[in-house]
PDB file of C-alpha atoms and ligand atoms in Angstrom:
ATOM      1  CA  MET A   1       0.188  11.792  -8.616  1.00  0.00           C
ATOM      2  CA  LYS A   2       0.199   9.462  -5.640  1.00  0.00           C
ATOM      3  CA  ARG A   3       3.386   7.664  -4.751  1.00  0.00           C
ATOM      4  CA  ARG A   4       1.999   4.215  -5.438  1.00  0.00           C
ATOM      5  CA  MET A   5       0.762   5.262  -8.850  1.00  0.00           C
ATOM      6  CA  PHE A   6       4.135   6.819  -9.433  1.00  0.00           C
ATOM      7  CA  LEU A   7       5.831   3.436  -9.362  1.00  0.00           C
ATOM      8  CA  LYS A   8       2.997   1.351 -10.740  1.00  0.00           C
ATOM      9  CA  THR A   9       2.814   3.416 -13.871  1.00  0.00           C
ATOM     10  CA  SER A  10       6.571   3.076 -14.350  1.00  0.00           C
ATOM     11  CA  PHE A  11       7.083   6.791 -14.447  1.00  0.00           C
ATOM     12  CA  LEU A  12      10.007   6.505 -12.111  1.00  0.00           C
ATOM     13  CA  SER A  13      12.698   5.847 -14.668  1.00  0.00           C
ATOM     14  CA  THR A  14      11.252   8.489 -16.979  1.00  0.00           C
ATOM     15  CA  LEU A  15      11.276  11.110 -14.254  1.00  0.00           C
ATOM     16  CA  ALA A  16      14.715  10.112 -13.047  1.00  0.00           C
ATOM     17  CA  GLY A  17      15.998  10.286 -16.586  1.00  0.00           C
ATOM     18  CA  ILE A  18      14.814  13.865 -16.834  1.00  0.00           C
ATOM     19  CA  LEU A  19      16.224  14.820 -13.464  1.00  0.00           C
ATOM     20  CA  ILE A  20      19.599  13.218 -13.991  1.00  0.00           C
ATOM     21  CA  PRO A  21      20.502  13.378 -17.640  1.00  0.00           C
ATOM     22  CA  SER A  22      22.801  10.800 -19.201  1.00  0.00           C
ATOM     23  CA  PRO A  23      23.014   8.694 -16.073  1.00  0.00           C
ATOM     24  CA  SER A  24      24.941   5.859 -17.641  1.00  0.00           C
ATOM     25  CA  PHE A  25      27.789   7.888 -18.959  1.00  0.00           C
ATOM     26  CA  GLY A  26      27.745  11.084 -16.934  1.00  0.00           C
ATOM     27  CA  ASN A  27      29.645   9.746 -13.976  1.00  0.00           C
ATOM     28  CA  ARG A  28      31.667   6.837 -15.180  1.00  0.00           C
ATOM     29  CA  ASP A  29      33.140   5.290 -18.250  1.00  0.00           C
ATOM     30  CA  CYS A  30      32.130   1.944 -19.584  1.00  0.00           C
ATOM     31  CA  ASP A  31      33.559   0.004 -16.657  1.00  0.00           C
ATOM     32  CA  LEU A  32      32.205  -3.188 -15.232  1.00  0.00           C
ATOM     33  CA  THR A  33      30.342  -2.646 -11.976  1.00  0.00           C
ATOM     34  CA  SER A  34      32.624  -3.531  -9.068  1.00  0.00           C
ATOM     35  CA  SER A  35      31.705  -6.283  -6.667  1.00  0.00           C
ATOM     36  CA  ASP A  36      31.358  -5.622  -2.954  1.00  0.00           C
ATOM     37  CA  ILE A  37      30.852  -7.678   0.174  1.00  0.00           C
ATOM     38  CA  LEU A  38      27.647  -9.667   0.698  1.00  0.00           C
ATOM     39  CA  GLY A  39      27.610  -8.878   4.418  1.00  0.00           C
ATOM     40  CA  PRO A  40      25.810 -10.980   6.994  1.00  0.00           C
ATOM     41  CA  TYR A  41      22.226  -9.847   6.347  1.00  0.00           C
ATOM     42  CA  TRP A  42      21.254 -11.394   3.048  1.00  0.00           C
ATOM     43  CA  SER A  43      18.459 -13.932   3.328  1.00  0.00           C
ATOM     44  CA  GLU A  44      16.905 -16.331   0.876  1.00  0.00           C
ATOM     45  CA  ASN A  45      13.603 -16.114  -0.950  1.00  0.00           C
ATOM     46  CA  HIS A  46      13.008 -12.367  -0.916  1.00  0.00           C
ATOM     47  CA  PRO A  47       9.542 -11.646  -2.351  1.00  0.00           C
ATOM     48  CA  HIS A  48       9.175 -10.184  -5.831  1.00  0.00           C
ATOM     49  CA  ARG A  49       8.163  -6.545  -5.314  1.00  0.00           C
ATOM     50  CA  THR A  50       9.187  -2.982  -6.108  1.00  0.00           C
ATOM     51  CA  ILE A  51       8.089  -1.317  -2.863  1.00  0.00           C
ATOM     52  CA  LEU A  52      10.397  -2.542  -0.130  1.00  0.00           C
ATOM     53  CA  ALA A  53       9.257  -0.265   2.714  1.00  0.00           C
ATOM     54  CA  ASN A  54       5.662   0.001   3.867  1.00  0.00           C
ATOM     55  CA  SER A  55       4.148   3.477   3.923  1.00  0.00           C
ATOM     56  CA  ASP A  56       4.701   3.846   7.703  1.00  0.00           C
ATOM     57  CA  GLU A  57       8.385   2.975   7.599  1.00  0.00           C
ATOM     58  CA  PRO A  58      10.315   5.911   9.133  1.00  0.00           C
ATOM     59  CA  GLY A  59      12.852   7.662   6.946  1.00  0.00           C
ATOM     60  CA  THR A  60      13.264   9.538   3.703  1.00  0.00           C
ATOM     61  CA  ARG A  61      11.592   7.859   0.746  1.00  0.00           C
ATOM     62  CA  ILE A  62      14.009   6.972  -2.009  1.00  0.00           C
ATOM     63  CA  PHE A  63      13.415   5.807  -5.568  1.00  0.00           C
ATOM     64  CA  ILE A  64      16.165   3.890  -7.337  1.00  0.00           C
ATOM     65  CA  SER A  65      16.059   2.757 -10.914  1.00  0.00           C
ATOM     66  CA  GLY A  66      18.612   1.565 -13.416  1.00  0.00           C
ATOM     67  CA  LYS A  67      19.500  -0.754 -16.214  1.00  0.00           C
ATOM     68  CA  VAL A  68      21.473  -3.946 -16.226  1.00  0.00           C
ATOM     69  CA  LYS A  69      23.684  -3.926 -19.304  1.00  0.00           C
ATOM     70  CA  GLU A  70      26.416  -5.909 -20.977  1.00  0.00           C
ATOM     71  CA  ASN A  71      29.996  -4.715 -20.937  1.00  0.00           C
ATOM     72  CA  ASP A  72      29.483  -2.496 -23.990  1.00  0.00           C
ATOM     73  CA  CYS A  73      27.381  -0.322 -21.622  1.00  0.00           C
ATOM     74  CA  GLU A  74      24.549  -0.399 -24.168  1.00  0.00           C
ATOM     75  CA  THR A  75      23.085  -3.849 -24.646  1.00  0.00           C
ATOM     76  CA  PRO A  76      20.398  -4.359 -22.003  1.00  0.00           C
ATOM     77  CA  ILE A  77      20.070  -7.695 -20.257  1.00  0.00           C
ATOM     78  CA  SER A  78      16.472  -8.715 -19.640  1.00  0.00           C
ATOM     79  CA  ASN A  79      15.156 -11.166 -17.051  1.00  0.00           C
ATOM     80  CA  VAL A  80      17.981 -10.422 -14.632  1.00  0.00           C
ATOM     81  CA  LEU A  81      17.128 -11.078 -10.972  1.00  0.00           C
ATOM     82  CA  VAL A  82      17.969  -7.963  -8.946  1.00  0.00           C
ATOM     83  CA  ASP A  83      17.893  -8.781  -5.236  1.00  0.00           C
ATOM     84  CA  VAL A  84      18.048  -5.741  -2.916  1.00  0.00           C
ATOM     85  CA  TRP A  85      18.192  -5.540   0.891  1.00  0.00           C
ATOM     86  CA  HIS A  86      19.191  -2.784   3.286  1.00  0.00           C
ATOM     87  CA  ALA A  87      19.166  -1.366   6.810  1.00  0.00           C
ATOM     88  CA  ASN A  88      16.330   0.794   8.067  1.00  0.00           C
ATOM     89  CA  ASP A  89      16.524   4.531   8.786  1.00  0.00           C
ATOM     90  CA  GLN A  90      18.307   3.765  12.075  1.00  0.00           C
ATOM     91  CA  GLY A  91      20.880   1.458  10.491  1.00  0.00           C
ATOM     92  CA  CYS A  92      19.153  -1.655  11.797  1.00  0.00           C
ATOM     93  CA  TYR A  93      18.365  -4.796   9.754  1.00  0.00           C
ATOM     94  CA  THR A  94      14.855  -5.530  10.916  1.00  0.00           C
ATOM     95  CA  VAL A  95      14.704  -9.153   9.780  1.00  0.00           C
ATOM     96  CA  PHE A  96      17.821 -10.078  11.753  1.00  0.00           C
ATOM     97  CA  GLN A  97      17.957  -7.554  14.564  1.00  0.00           C
ATOM     98  CA  ASP A  98      15.696  -6.219  17.268  1.00  0.00           C
ATOM     99  CA  CYS A  99      15.157  -2.694  15.963  1.00  0.00           C
ATOM    100  CA  GLU A 100      13.668   0.167  17.913  1.00  0.00           C
ATOM    101  CA  SER A 101      11.625   1.528  15.020  1.00  0.00           C
ATOM    102  CA  GLY A 102      10.181   0.558  11.679  1.00  0.00           C
ATOM    103  CA  ASN A 103       8.491  -2.526  10.242  1.00  0.00           C
ATOM    104  CA  SER A 104       5.142  -1.637  11.782  1.00  0.00           C
ATOM    105  CA  ASN A 105       3.389  -4.397   9.850  1.00  0.00           C
ATOM    106  CA  GLU A 106       5.950  -7.021  10.954  1.00  0.00           C
ATOM    107  CA  ASP A 107       6.867  -7.930   7.413  1.00  0.00           C
ATOM    108  CA  SER A 108       9.375 -10.785   7.612  1.00  0.00           C
ATOM    109  CA  TYR A 109      11.018  -9.416   4.474  1.00  0.00           C
ATOM    110  CA  ASN A 110      10.932  -5.760   5.492  1.00  0.00           C
ATOM    111  CA  LEU A 111      13.260  -3.625   3.331  1.00  0.00           C
ATOM    112  CA  ARG A 112      13.970  -6.545   1.010  1.00  0.00           C
ATOM    113  CA  GLY A 113      12.783  -7.351  -2.465  1.00  0.00           C
ATOM    114  CA  LEU A 114      13.547  -9.140  -5.679  1.00  0.00           C
ATOM    115  CA  MET A 115      12.976  -7.562  -9.082  1.00  0.00           C
ATOM    116  CA  THR A 116      13.315  -8.836 -12.635  1.00  0.00           C
ATOM    117  CA  THR A 117      14.617  -6.557 -15.375  1.00  0.00           C
ATOM    118  CA  ASP A 118      12.242  -5.896 -18.266  1.00  0.00           C
ATOM    119  CA  GLU A 119      13.018  -6.281 -21.958  1.00  0.00           C
ATOM    120  CA  ASN A 120      15.088  -3.074 -21.832  1.00  0.00           C
ATOM    121  CA  GLY A 121      17.100  -4.206 -18.816  1.00  0.00           C
ATOM    122  CA  ASN A 122      15.262  -1.816 -16.460  1.00  0.00           C
ATOM    123  CA  TYR A 123      14.554  -2.341 -12.790  1.00  0.00           C
ATOM    124  CA  SER A 124      13.247   0.106 -10.166  1.00  0.00           C
ATOM    125  CA  PHE A 125      12.206   0.132  -6.550  1.00  0.00           C
ATOM    126  CA  GLU A 126      10.979   2.407  -3.777  1.00  0.00           C
ATOM    127  CA  SER A 127      12.158   2.232  -0.180  1.00  0.00           C
ATOM    128  CA  VAL A 128      13.596   4.432   2.575  1.00  0.00           C
ATOM    129  CA  TRP A 129      17.111   5.844   2.623  1.00  0.00           C
ATOM    130  CA  PRO A 130      19.240   3.350   4.599  1.00  0.00           C
ATOM    131  CA  GLY A 131      20.770   4.606   7.845  1.00  0.00           C
ATOM    132  CA  TYR A 132      24.297   4.283   9.186  1.00  0.00           C
ATOM    133  CA  TYR A 133      25.627   1.362  11.186  1.00  0.00           C
ATOM    134  CA  ALA A 134      29.089   0.204  12.261  1.00  0.00           C
ATOM    135  CA  GLY A 135      30.678   3.306  10.737  1.00  0.00           C
ATOM    136  CA  ARG A 136      29.619   2.299   7.211  1.00  0.00           C
ATOM    137  CA  PRO A 137      28.187   4.772   4.673  1.00  0.00           C
ATOM    138  CA  ARG A 138      24.510   4.490   3.752  1.00  0.00           C
ATOM    139  CA  HIS A 139      24.109   1.671   1.242  1.00  0.00           C
ATOM    140  CA  PHE A 140      21.822  -0.718  -0.576  1.00  0.00           C
ATOM    141  CA  HIS A 141      22.987  -4.304  -0.983  1.00  0.00           C
ATOM    142  CA  TYR A 142      22.546  -5.939  -4.389  1.00  0.00           C
ATOM    143  CA  LYS A 143      22.805  -9.534  -5.579  1.00  0.00           C
ATOM    144  CA  VAL A 144      22.333  -9.620  -9.317  1.00  0.00           C
ATOM    145  CA  THR A 145      21.879 -12.871 -11.236  1.00  0.00           C
ATOM    146  CA  THR A 146      21.701 -12.946 -15.029  1.00  0.00           C
ATOM    147  CA  PRO A 147      19.692 -15.568 -16.974  1.00  0.00           C
ATOM    148  CA  SER A 148      22.984 -17.277 -17.871  1.00  0.00           C
ATOM    149  CA  GLY A 149      23.739 -17.748 -14.173  1.00  0.00           C
ATOM    150  CA  LEU A 150      26.361 -15.033 -13.740  1.00  0.00           C
ATOM    151  CA  GLU A 151      26.170 -13.513 -10.268  1.00  0.00           C
ATOM    152  CA  LEU A 152      27.362 -10.108  -9.055  1.00  0.00           C
ATOM    153  CA  VAL A 153      27.209  -9.152  -5.384  1.00  0.00           C
ATOM    154  CA  THR A 154      27.637  -5.436  -4.892  1.00  0.00           C
ATOM    155  CA  GLN A 155      26.420  -2.312  -3.070  1.00  0.00           C
ATOM    156  CA  CYS A 156      25.193   1.142  -4.016  1.00  0.00           C
ATOM    157  CA  TYR A 157      26.417   4.267  -2.160  1.00  0.00           C
ATOM    158  CA  PHE A 158      25.512   7.963  -2.432  1.00  0.00           C
ATOM    159  CA  GLU A 159      27.610  10.988  -3.356  1.00  0.00           C
ATOM    160  CA  ILE A 160      25.810  13.266  -0.896  1.00  0.00           C
ATOM    161  CA  ASP A 161      26.658  10.998   2.024  1.00  0.00           C
ATOM    162  CA  PRO A 162      29.343  12.742   4.118  1.00  0.00           C
ATOM    163  CA  TYR A 163      30.839   9.320   4.881  1.00  0.00           C
ATOM    164  CA  ILE A 164      31.822   9.020   1.219  1.00  0.00           C
ATOM    165  CA  ASP A 165      35.172  10.551   0.394  1.00  0.00           C
ATOM    166  CA  GLU A 166      37.442  10.405  -2.625  1.00  0.00           C
ATOM    167  CA  GLN A 167      39.217   7.317  -1.396  1.00  0.00           C
ATOM    168  CA  TRP A 168      35.936   5.461  -0.864  1.00  0.00           C
ATOM    169  CA  GLU A 169      34.875   6.317  -4.413  1.00  0.00           C
ATOM    170  CA  GLU A 170      38.211   5.120  -5.777  1.00  0.00           C
ATOM    171  CA  ASN A 171      37.863   1.835  -3.920  1.00  0.00           C
ATOM    172  CA  HIS A 172      34.226   1.378  -4.989  1.00  0.00           C
ATOM    173  CA  LEU A 173      34.333   2.345  -8.646  1.00  0.00           C
ATOM    174  CA  GLY A 174      30.913   2.797 -10.201  1.00  0.00           C
ATOM    175  CA  LEU A 175      29.087   2.182  -6.926  1.00  0.00           C
ATOM    176  CA  VAL A 176      28.634   5.775  -5.703  1.00  0.00           C
ATOM    177  CA  ILE A 177      25.652   7.485  -7.351  1.00  0.00           C
ATOM    178  CA  PRO A 178      24.228  11.016  -7.280  1.00  0.00           C
ATOM    179  CA  LEU A 179      20.810  11.605  -5.721  1.00  0.00           C
ATOM    180  CA  GLU A 180      18.289  14.257  -6.675  1.00  0.00           C
ATOM    181  CA  GLU A 181      15.778  15.697  -4.231  1.00  0.00           C
ATOM    182  CA  THR A 182      12.241  15.701  -5.629  1.00  0.00           C
ATOM    183  CA  GLU A 183       8.758  16.239  -4.233  1.00  0.00           C
ATOM    184  CA  PHE A 184       8.430  12.449  -3.930  1.00  0.00           C
ATOM    185  CA  GLY A 185      11.750  11.906  -2.155  1.00  0.00           C
ATOM    186  CA  LEU A 186      15.289  11.149  -3.237  1.00  0.00           C
ATOM    187  CA  VAL A 187      15.761   9.804  -6.739  1.00  0.00           C
ATOM    188  CA  GLY A 188      18.827   7.995  -8.032  1.00  0.00           C
ATOM    189  CA  ILE A 189      19.967   5.826 -10.890  1.00  0.00           C
ATOM    190  CA  PHE A 190      22.218   2.838 -10.408  1.00  0.00           C
ATOM    191  CA  ASP A 191      23.149   1.090 -13.631  1.00  0.00           C
ATOM    192  CA  ILE A 192      24.875  -2.263 -13.438  1.00  0.00           C
ATOM    193  CA  ILE A 193      27.346  -3.349 -16.092  1.00  0.00           C
ATOM    194  CA  ILE A 194      28.081  -7.068 -16.203  1.00  0.00           C
ATOM    195  CA  ASN A 195      30.461  -8.969 -18.423  1.00  0.00           C
ATOM    196  CA  GLU A 196      28.254 -11.778 -19.682  1.00  0.00           C
ATOM    197  CA  GLU A 197      31.209 -13.313 -21.506  1.00  0.00           C
ATOM    198  CA  THR A 198      33.364 -14.034 -18.483  1.00  0.00           C
ATOM    199  CA  PRO A 199      33.723 -17.816 -18.764  1.00  0.00           C
ATOM    200  CA  THR A 200      35.257 -18.397 -15.344  1.00  0.00           C
ATOM    201  CA  VAL A 201      32.250 -17.275 -13.357  1.00  0.00           C
ATOM    202  CA  LEU A 202      29.442 -18.534 -15.553  1.00  0.00           C
ATOM    203  CA  VAL A 203      27.387 -21.186 -13.834  1.00  0.00           C
ATOM    204  CA  ASP A 204      25.948 -23.860 -16.040  1.00  0.00           C
ATOM    205  CA  GLN A 205      22.181 -23.898 -15.598  1.00  0.00           C
ATOM    206  CA  GLU A 206      21.941 -27.673 -15.455  1.00  0.00           C
ATOM    207  CA  SER A 207      24.665 -28.033 -12.853  1.00  0.00           C
ATOM    208  CA  LYS A 208      23.153 -25.151 -10.910  1.00  0.00           C
ATOM    209  CA  LYS A 209      19.831 -26.971 -10.798  1.00  0.00           C
ATOM    210  CA  SER A 210      21.551 -30.104  -9.531  1.00  0.00           C
ATOM    211  CA  ILE A 211      23.183 -28.368  -6.552  1.00  0.00           C
ATOM    212  CA  ARG A 212      21.854 -29.979  -3.419  1.00  0.00           C
ATOM    213  CA  GLU A 213      21.898 -27.318  -0.772  1.00  0.00           C
ATOM    214  CA  SER A 214      23.209 -28.196   2.631  1.00  0.00           C
ATOM    215  CA  VAL A 215      21.294 -27.554   5.825  1.00  0.00           C
ATOM    216  CA  LEU A 216      22.093 -25.364   8.825  1.00  0.00           C
ATOM    217  CA  HIS A 217      20.002 -26.868  11.618  1.00  0.00           C
ATOM    218  CA  PRO A 218      18.560 -24.798  14.496  1.00  0.00           C
ATOM    219  CA  ALA A 219      21.282 -24.056  17.020  1.00  0.00           C
ATOM    220  CA  PHE A 220      20.866 -25.663  20.454  1.00  0.00           C
ATOM    221  CA  PRO A 221      20.329 -24.427  23.085  1.00  0.00           C
ATOM    222  CA  ASN A 222      19.188 -21.046  21.849  1.00  0.00           C
ATOM    223  CA  PRO A 223      19.345 -18.740  23.783  1.00  0.00           C
ATOM    224  CA  PHE A 224      22.526 -20.151  25.306  1.00  0.00           C
ATOM    225  CA  ASN A 225      24.705 -19.394  28.279  1.00  0.00           C
ATOM    226  CA  ASN A 226      27.964 -21.381  28.157  1.00  0.00           C
ATOM    227  CA  LYS A 227      28.035 -23.102  24.817  1.00  0.00           C
ATOM    228  CA  VAL A 228      25.852 -23.417  21.747  1.00  0.00           C
ATOM    229  CA  GLN A 229      25.854 -26.351  19.341  1.00  0.00           C
ATOM    230  CA  ILE A 230      25.850 -25.496  15.662  1.00  0.00           C
ATOM    231  CA  LYS A 231      24.778 -28.491  13.617  1.00  0.00           C
ATOM    232  CA  PHE A 232      24.876 -28.710   9.824  1.00  0.00           C
ATOM    233  CA  THR A 233      24.420 -31.357   7.178  1.00  0.00           C
ATOM    234  CA  LEU A 234      26.369 -31.356   3.919  1.00  0.00           C
ATOM    235  CA  MET A 235      24.856 -33.226   0.983  1.00  0.00           C
ATOM    236  CA  ASP A 236      28.255 -33.515  -0.695  1.00  0.00           C
ATOM    237  CA  SER A 237      31.823 -32.990   0.452  1.00  0.00           C
ATOM    238  CA  GLU A 238      32.614 -29.323  -0.056  1.00  0.00           C
ATOM    239  CA  ASN A 239      34.549 -26.294   1.112  1.00  0.00           C
ATOM    240  CA  ILE A 240      32.509 -24.678   3.830  1.00  0.00           C
ATOM    241  CA  GLY A 241      32.870 -21.614   6.011  1.00  0.00           C
ATOM    242  CA  ILE A 242      31.034 -20.986   9.270  1.00  0.00           C
ATOM    243  CA  SER A 243      31.530 -17.665  11.053  1.00  0.00           C
ATOM    244  CA  ILE A 244      29.901 -15.629  13.800  1.00  0.00           C
ATOM    245  CA  TYR A 245      29.016 -11.942  13.372  1.00  0.00           C
ATOM    246  CA  ASP A 246      27.538  -9.530  15.878  1.00  0.00           C
ATOM    247  CA  ILE A 247      24.313  -7.675  15.111  1.00  0.00           C
ATOM    248  CA  SER A 248      26.177  -4.630  13.786  1.00  0.00           C
ATOM    249  CA  GLY A 249      27.708  -6.839  11.097  1.00  0.00           C
ATOM    250  CA  LYS A 250      31.131  -7.028  12.741  1.00  0.00           C
ATOM    251  CA  TRP A 251      32.971 -10.307  12.349  1.00  0.00           C
ATOM    252  CA  VAL A 252      33.451 -12.054  15.712  1.00  0.00           C
ATOM    253  CA  CYS A 253      35.196 -15.306  14.808  1.00  0.00           C
ATOM    254  CA  THR A 254      35.435 -18.080  12.261  1.00  0.00           C
ATOM    255  CA  LEU A 255      34.513 -21.522  13.517  1.00  0.00           C
ATOM    256  CA  LEU A 256      35.271 -23.431  10.358  1.00  0.00           C
ATOM    257  CA  SER A 257      36.868 -22.812   6.983  1.00  0.00           C
ATOM    258  CA  GLN A 258      37.901 -26.019   5.278  1.00  0.00           C
ATOM    259  CA  HIS A 259      36.875 -28.910   3.059  1.00  0.00           C
ATOM    260  CA  MET A 260      34.393 -31.126   4.882  1.00  0.00           C
ATOM    261  CA  SER A 261      32.981 -34.553   4.068  1.00  0.00           C
ATOM    262  CA  SER A 262      29.276 -35.060   3.420  1.00  0.00           C
ATOM    263  CA  GLY A 263      27.051 -35.839   6.377  1.00  0.00           C
ATOM    264  CA  THR A 264      26.073 -34.162   9.632  1.00  0.00           C
ATOM    265  CA  HIS A 265      28.627 -32.256  11.684  1.00  0.00           C
ATOM    266  CA  ILE A 266      28.389 -30.436  15.007  1.00  0.00           C
ATOM    267  CA  LEU A 267      30.474 -27.433  16.091  1.00  0.00           C
ATOM    268  CA  GLY A 268      30.485 -25.711  19.449  1.00  0.00           C
ATOM    269  CA  TRP A 269      30.847 -22.010  20.181  1.00  0.00           C
ATOM    270  CA  ASN A 270      31.526 -20.864  23.730  1.00  0.00           C
ATOM    271  CA  GLY A 271      30.981 -17.172  23.072  1.00  0.00           C
ATOM    272  CA  SER A 272      34.600 -16.144  22.585  1.00  0.00           C
ATOM    273  CA  ASP A 273      35.910 -13.944  19.794  1.00  0.00           C
ATOM    274  CA  MET A 274      38.953 -14.488  17.585  1.00  0.00           C
ATOM    275  CA  ASN A 275      41.243 -13.416  20.446  1.00  0.00           C
ATOM    276  CA  GLY A 276      39.677 -15.839  22.888  1.00  0.00           C
ATOM    277  CA  SER A 277      37.911 -13.067  24.826  1.00  0.00           C
ATOM    278  CA  LEU A 278      34.347 -13.722  25.876  1.00  0.00           C
ATOM    279  CA  VAL A 279      31.857 -11.512  24.054  1.00  0.00           C
ATOM    280  CA  SER A 280      29.000  -9.707  25.747  1.00  0.00           C
ATOM    281  CA  SER A 281      25.392 -10.866  25.977  1.00  0.00           C
ATOM    282  CA  GLY A 282      23.320 -10.213  22.898  1.00  0.00           C
ATOM    283  CA  THR A 283      22.216 -11.485  19.535  1.00  0.00           C
ATOM    284  CA  TYR A 284      24.741 -12.960  17.131  1.00  0.00           C
ATOM    285  CA  ILE A 285      24.441 -14.345  13.638  1.00  0.00           C
ATOM    286  CA  VAL A 286      25.815 -17.665  12.442  1.00  0.00           C
ATOM    287  CA  ILE A 287      26.692 -17.551   8.760  1.00  0.00           C
ATOM    288  CA  MET A 288      27.378 -20.729   6.858  1.00  0.00           C
ATOM    289  CA  LYS A 289      28.434 -20.374   3.248  1.00  0.00           C
ATOM    290  CA  ASN A 290      30.062 -22.035   0.331  1.00  0.00           C
ATOM    291  CA  LYS A 291      30.446 -20.819  -3.240  1.00  0.00           C
ATOM    292  CA  ASP A 292      26.776 -21.375  -4.078  1.00  0.00           C
ATOM    293  CA  TYR A 293      24.750 -20.326  -1.057  1.00  0.00           C
ATOM    294  CA  VAL A 294      24.626 -18.542   2.271  1.00  0.00           C
ATOM    295  CA  LYS A 295      22.667 -19.770   5.303  1.00  0.00           C
ATOM    296  CA  THR A 296      22.131 -17.581   8.329  1.00  0.00           C
ATOM    297  CA  GLN A 297      20.752 -18.052  11.784  1.00  0.00           C
ATOM    298  CA  LYS A 298      20.305 -15.827  14.820  1.00  0.00           C
ATOM    299  CA  ILE A 299      21.565 -17.014  18.195  1.00  0.00           C
ATOM    300  CA  LYS A 300      21.305 -15.275  21.528  1.00  0.00           C
ATOM    301  CA  LEU A 301      23.932 -15.286  24.267  1.00  0.00           C
ATOM    302  CA  ILE A 302      22.570 -14.652  27.765  1.00  0.00           C
ATOM    303  CA  LYS A 303      24.971 -14.360  30.674  1.00  0.00           C
TER     304      LYS A 303
HETATM  305 FE1  FE2 B   1      24.733  -3.474   5.009  1.00  0.00          FE
END
């Protein structure tokens, strides 16, 4: 069977189920899936698709499937948005960074995709096994949104990764999965257990619709040498955070973290880190976020 047919005919979860029996209960109890950091590389509007890497993308093909379930570990949740993004084989995020390999078809959403769970809570996707960067284990990023508006940001790691030790597993309960080698590539199952009844994090659909997203304007000048202006417009007064990260995902500094009035504001960044030391030339990422959204923008420092 060809790889494309393999996914299109939805045989993936069936095969994985045979290869890794009792995936939901074999490796963990009925615990809620832990949250994990969003990181700086999430972007909006990922396309709906189940094949995230084109056929020429370097790396080991990997097939992940799973179910999104309620906190009884049995009741499936359908129509859940499962948003996945990850680094390429070399640990490089091709949409944000200048990578030395991969993305031969210049897909602006390379290694990113959005899936919707079916009536049995199932999702599945095919991609390449993410590489290492910044000393982090291989991982897929997930942002899961249920029809009731509950959101879980998390990551999926792999038991066979030598970067994963007992302590990592303890600190990332339910996020480290086994992988099976098959003729198609690596196969793994990552089930996600969400507590749909948690009232404190439910987002009312009507109020969610009424959120007026703020705007992060293009930085100026970009590339910059001495100072870059970061301009943003808030539709309402809100708590806002604006930080700079380097291209490996390492935090450089926080420019703003406070309640701000509505309207347009301008910040300046002179290229210094949290200790006041000037950083080296290169690409950096501005991340603006509040509780409802994340906006990102690449800026380039040239000395
Ligand atoms: Fe990452």
